[in-house]
Tab-separated table of C-alpha atoms in Angstrom:
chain	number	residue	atom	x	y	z
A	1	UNK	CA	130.247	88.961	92.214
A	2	UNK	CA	128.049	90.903	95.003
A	3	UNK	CA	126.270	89.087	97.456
A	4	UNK	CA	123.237	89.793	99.431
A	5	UNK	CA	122.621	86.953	101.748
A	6	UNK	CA	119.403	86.204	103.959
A	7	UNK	CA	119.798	83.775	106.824
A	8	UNK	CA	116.953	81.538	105.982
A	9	UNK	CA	114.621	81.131	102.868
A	10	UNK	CA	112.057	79.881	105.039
A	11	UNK	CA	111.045	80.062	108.358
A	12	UNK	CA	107.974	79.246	109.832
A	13	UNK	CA	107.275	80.380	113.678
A	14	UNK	CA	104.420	80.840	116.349
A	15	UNK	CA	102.108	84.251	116.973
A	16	UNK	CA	103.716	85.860	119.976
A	17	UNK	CA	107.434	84.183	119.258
A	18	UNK	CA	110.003	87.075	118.649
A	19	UNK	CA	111.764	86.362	115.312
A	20	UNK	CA	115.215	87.613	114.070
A	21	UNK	CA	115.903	88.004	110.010
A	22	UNK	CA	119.439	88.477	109.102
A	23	UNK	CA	120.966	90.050	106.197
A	24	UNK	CA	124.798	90.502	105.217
A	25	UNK	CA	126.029	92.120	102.358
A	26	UNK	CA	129.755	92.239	101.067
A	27	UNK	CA	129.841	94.809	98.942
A	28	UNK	CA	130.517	97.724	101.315
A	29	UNK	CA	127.600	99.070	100.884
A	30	UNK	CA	126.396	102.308	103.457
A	31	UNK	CA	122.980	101.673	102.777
A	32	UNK	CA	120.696	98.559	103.753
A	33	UNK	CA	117.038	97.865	103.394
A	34	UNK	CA	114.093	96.175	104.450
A	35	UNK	CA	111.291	95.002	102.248
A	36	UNK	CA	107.972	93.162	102.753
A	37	UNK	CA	106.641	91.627	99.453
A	38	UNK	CA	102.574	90.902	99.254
A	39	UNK	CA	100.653	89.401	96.227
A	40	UNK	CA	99.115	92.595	94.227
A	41	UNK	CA	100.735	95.297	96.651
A	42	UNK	CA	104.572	95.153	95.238
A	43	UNK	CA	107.657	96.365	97.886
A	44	UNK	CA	106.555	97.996	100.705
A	45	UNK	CA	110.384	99.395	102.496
A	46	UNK	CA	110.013	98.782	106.612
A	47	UNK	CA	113.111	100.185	107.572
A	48	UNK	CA	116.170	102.020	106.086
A	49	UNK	CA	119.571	102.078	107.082
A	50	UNK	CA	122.267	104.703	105.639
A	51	UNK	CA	125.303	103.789	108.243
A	52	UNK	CA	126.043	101.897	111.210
A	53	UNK	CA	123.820	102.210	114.244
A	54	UNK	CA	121.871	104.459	112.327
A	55	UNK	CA	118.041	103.309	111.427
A	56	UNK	CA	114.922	105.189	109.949
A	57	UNK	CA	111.651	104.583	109.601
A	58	UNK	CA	109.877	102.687	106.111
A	59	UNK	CA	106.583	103.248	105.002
A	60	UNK	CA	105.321	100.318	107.319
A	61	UNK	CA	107.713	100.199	110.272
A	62	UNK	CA	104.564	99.062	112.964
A	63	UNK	CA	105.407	96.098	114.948
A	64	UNK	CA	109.120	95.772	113.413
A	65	UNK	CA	112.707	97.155	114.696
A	66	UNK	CA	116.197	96.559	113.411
A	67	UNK	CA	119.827	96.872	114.500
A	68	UNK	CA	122.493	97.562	112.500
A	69	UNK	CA	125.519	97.304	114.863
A	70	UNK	CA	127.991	96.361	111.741
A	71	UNK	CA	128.249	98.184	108.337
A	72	UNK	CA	128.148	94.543	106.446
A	73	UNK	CA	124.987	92.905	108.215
A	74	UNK	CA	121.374	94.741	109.113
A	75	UNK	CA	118.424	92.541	111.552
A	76	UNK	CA	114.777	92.896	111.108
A	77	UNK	CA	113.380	91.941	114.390
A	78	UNK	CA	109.665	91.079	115.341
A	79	UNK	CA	109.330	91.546	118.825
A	80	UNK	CA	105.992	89.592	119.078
A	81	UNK	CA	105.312	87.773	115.882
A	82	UNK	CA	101.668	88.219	114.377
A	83	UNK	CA	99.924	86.222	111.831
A	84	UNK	CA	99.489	89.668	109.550
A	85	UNK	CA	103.322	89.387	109.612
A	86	UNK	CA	103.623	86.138	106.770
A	87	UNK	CA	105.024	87.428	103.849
A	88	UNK	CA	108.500	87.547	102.523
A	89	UNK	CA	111.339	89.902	103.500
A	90	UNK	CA	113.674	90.505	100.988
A	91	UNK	CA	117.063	92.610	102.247
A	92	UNK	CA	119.078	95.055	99.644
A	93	UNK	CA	121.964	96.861	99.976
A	94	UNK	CA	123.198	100.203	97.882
A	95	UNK	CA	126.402	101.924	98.226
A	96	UNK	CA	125.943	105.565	99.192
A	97	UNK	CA	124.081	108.239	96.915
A	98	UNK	CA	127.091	110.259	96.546
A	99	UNK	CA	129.331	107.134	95.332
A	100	UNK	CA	126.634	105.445	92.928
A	101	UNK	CA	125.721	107.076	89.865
A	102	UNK	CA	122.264	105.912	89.947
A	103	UNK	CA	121.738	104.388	92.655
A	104	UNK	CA	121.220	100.231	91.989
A	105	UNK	CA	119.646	97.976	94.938
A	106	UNK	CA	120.905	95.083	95.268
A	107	UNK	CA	118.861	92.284	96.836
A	108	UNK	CA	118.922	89.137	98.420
A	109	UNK	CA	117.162	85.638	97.859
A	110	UNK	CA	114.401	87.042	100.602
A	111	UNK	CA	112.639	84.694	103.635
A	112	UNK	CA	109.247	83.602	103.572
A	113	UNK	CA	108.000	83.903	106.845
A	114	UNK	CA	105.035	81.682	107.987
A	115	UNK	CA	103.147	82.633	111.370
A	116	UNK	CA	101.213	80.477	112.561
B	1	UNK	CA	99.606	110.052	95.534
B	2	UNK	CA	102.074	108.028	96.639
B	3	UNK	CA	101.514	104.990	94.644
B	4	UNK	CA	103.481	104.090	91.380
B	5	UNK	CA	100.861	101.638	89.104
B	6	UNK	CA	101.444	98.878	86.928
B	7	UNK	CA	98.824	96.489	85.926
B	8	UNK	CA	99.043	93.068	87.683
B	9	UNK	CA	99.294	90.274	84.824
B	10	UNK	CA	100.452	89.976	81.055
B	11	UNK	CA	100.199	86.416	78.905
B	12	UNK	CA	102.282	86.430	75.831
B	13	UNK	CA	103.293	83.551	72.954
B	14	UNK	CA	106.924	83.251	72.895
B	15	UNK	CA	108.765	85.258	69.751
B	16	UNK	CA	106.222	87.832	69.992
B	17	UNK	CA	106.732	91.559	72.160
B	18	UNK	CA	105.807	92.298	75.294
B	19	UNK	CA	105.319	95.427	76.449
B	20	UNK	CA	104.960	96.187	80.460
B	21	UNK	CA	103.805	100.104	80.904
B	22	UNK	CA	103.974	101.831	84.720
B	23	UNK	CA	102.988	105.356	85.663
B	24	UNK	CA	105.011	107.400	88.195
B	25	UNK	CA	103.983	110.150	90.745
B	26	UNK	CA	107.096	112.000	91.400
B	27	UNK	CA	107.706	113.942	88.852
B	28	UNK	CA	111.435	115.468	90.145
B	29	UNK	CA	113.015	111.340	90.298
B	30	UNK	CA	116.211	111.386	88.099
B	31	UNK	CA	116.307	107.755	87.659
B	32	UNK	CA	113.579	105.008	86.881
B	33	UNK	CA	114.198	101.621	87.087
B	34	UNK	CA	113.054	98.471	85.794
B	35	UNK	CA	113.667	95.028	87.962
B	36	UNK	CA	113.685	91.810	87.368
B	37	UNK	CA	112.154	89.130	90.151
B	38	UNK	CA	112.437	85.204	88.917
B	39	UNK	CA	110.629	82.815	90.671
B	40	UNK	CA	111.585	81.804	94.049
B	41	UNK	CA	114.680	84.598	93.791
B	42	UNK	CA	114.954	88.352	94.688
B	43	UNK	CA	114.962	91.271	92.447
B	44	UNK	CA	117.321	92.072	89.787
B	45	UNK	CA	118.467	95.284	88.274
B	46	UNK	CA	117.191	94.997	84.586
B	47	UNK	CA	117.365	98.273	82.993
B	48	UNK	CA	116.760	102.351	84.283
B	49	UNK	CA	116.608	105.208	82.573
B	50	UNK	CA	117.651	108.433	83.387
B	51	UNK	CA	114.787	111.237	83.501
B	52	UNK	CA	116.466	113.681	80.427
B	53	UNK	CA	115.951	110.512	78.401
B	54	UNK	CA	113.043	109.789	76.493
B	55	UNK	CA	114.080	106.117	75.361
B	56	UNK	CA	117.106	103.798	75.945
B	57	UNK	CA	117.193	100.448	73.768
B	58	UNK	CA	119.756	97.417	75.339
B	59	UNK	CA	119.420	94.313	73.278
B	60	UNK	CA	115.749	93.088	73.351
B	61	UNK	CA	114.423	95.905	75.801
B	62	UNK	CA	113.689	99.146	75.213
B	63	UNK	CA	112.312	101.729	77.441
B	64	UNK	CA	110.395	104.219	76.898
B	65	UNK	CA	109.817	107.679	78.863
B	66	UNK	CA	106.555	110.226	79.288
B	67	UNK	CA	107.391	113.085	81.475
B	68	UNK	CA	104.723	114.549	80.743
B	69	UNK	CA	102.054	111.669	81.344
B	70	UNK	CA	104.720	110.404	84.014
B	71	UNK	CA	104.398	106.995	81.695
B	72	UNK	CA	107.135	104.581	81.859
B	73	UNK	CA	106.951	101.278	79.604
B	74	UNK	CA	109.249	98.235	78.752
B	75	UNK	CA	109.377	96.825	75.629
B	76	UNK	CA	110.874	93.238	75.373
B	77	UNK	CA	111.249	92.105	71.861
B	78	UNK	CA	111.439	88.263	70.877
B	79	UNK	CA	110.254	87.188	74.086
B	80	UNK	CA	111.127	83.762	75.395
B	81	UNK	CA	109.688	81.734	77.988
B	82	UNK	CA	113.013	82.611	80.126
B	83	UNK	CA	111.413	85.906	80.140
B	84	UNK	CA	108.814	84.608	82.392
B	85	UNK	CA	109.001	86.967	85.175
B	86	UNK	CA	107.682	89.505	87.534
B	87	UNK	CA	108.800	92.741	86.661
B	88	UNK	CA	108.810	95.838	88.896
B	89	UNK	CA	108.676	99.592	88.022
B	90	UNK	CA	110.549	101.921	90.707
B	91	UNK	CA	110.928	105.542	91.127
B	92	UNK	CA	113.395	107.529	93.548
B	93	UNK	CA	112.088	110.012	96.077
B	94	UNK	CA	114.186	112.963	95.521
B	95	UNK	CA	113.460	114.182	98.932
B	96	UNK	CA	115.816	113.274	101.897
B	97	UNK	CA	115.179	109.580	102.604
B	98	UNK	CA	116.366	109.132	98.280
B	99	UNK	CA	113.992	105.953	98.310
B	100	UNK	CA	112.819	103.817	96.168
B	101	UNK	CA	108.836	103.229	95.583
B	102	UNK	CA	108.116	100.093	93.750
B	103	UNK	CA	105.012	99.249	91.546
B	104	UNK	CA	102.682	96.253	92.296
B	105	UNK	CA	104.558	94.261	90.029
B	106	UNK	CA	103.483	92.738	86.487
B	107	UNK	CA	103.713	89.089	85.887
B	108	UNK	CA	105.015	88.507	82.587
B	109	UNK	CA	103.806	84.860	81.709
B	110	UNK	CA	105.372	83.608	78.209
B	111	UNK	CA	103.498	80.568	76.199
B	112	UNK	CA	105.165	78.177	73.959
């Protein structure tokens, strides 16, 4: 059965406190990805990953980074927490284009962030 | 533009169809998907549908492809109340990033 695990389903923290989200998948996948999910605005994807140590830029990557120092596990990282920044974070995983046939995300539970 | 629309809510009574329609904006995506997100969980694969395809029926769903109007729809026949769902249209950027680019999101409520 594939997996997609976040580290926490919720998490509430303080503006200005830096704030780690982890994700591990065990599927082997090459590719990982970061989501935000908003009421009436859908996914919005704030940073790709298509191997180790490599990262690239979402469509909303301000005030977020990530490391990806191990194929199975990819970190969304806000450096200073803001209170625009509640919403959840849902992680996926895919395996390579070239392997996958038509290319299925898999996702985890996500992590609703609060900032207060 | 860049933004793949669905219309935010749909109320149904249980037994009858529901039918959830999206439209696309990149007309070159080979595949476009359908997920799945129950409450408090992440999303699900539920169905896609490959872009030479003009319909592809599994069980209760069926989905249903406009090239043309870049229309996408899901039918889901005999619908229960486990159907209750938010369900997300998704097409895949066939430049170099090969992302995906979700819809709003529909929520699917189902009445006894």
């Amino acid at each position: 059965d594939v997996k997609v695990t976040q580290s926490s389903r919720y998490l509430v923290k303080r503006t200005g406190e830096k704030v780690f989200l982890e994700c591990v998948q065990d599927m082997d996948h090459e590719n990982m990805f970061w989501y935000r999910q908003d009421p009436g605005l859908g996914l919005r994807l704030i940073y790709f990953s298509y191997d180790v140590k490599m990262k690239e830029k979402g469509d909303i990557p301000e005030g977020y980074s990530v490391s990806r120092e191990k194929k199975e596990r990819f970190s969304l990282i806000l450096e200073s927490a803001s209170t625009n920044q509640t919403s959840m974070y849902l992680c996926a995983s895919s395996q390579d284009r070239f392997k996958s046939s038509y290319n299925e995300q898999f996702f985890g539970p996500g992590t609703r962030l609060t900032v207060l | 533009g860049e933004d793949v629309e669905q219309s935010l809510f749909l109320s149904v009574r249980e037994g009858d169809s529901s039918v959830i329609n999206c439209t696309y904006t990149d007309s070159s995506s080979t595949y476009l998907y359908w997920y799945k997100q129950e409450p408090g969980a992440g999303l699900q694969l539920l169905t896609y549908i490959f872009s030479n395809m003009d319909m592809k029926q599994d069980q209760r769903l069926t989905v249903l492809l406009n090239k043309k109007d870049k229309h996408l729809s899901l039918r889901i026949a005999d619908t229960q109340t486990g159907d209750s769902a938010i369900y997300f249209c998704a097409e895949i950027r066939m430049d170099s990033s090969y992302k995906l680019i979700f819809g709003s999101g529909t929520r699917l409520l189902v009445r006894p």
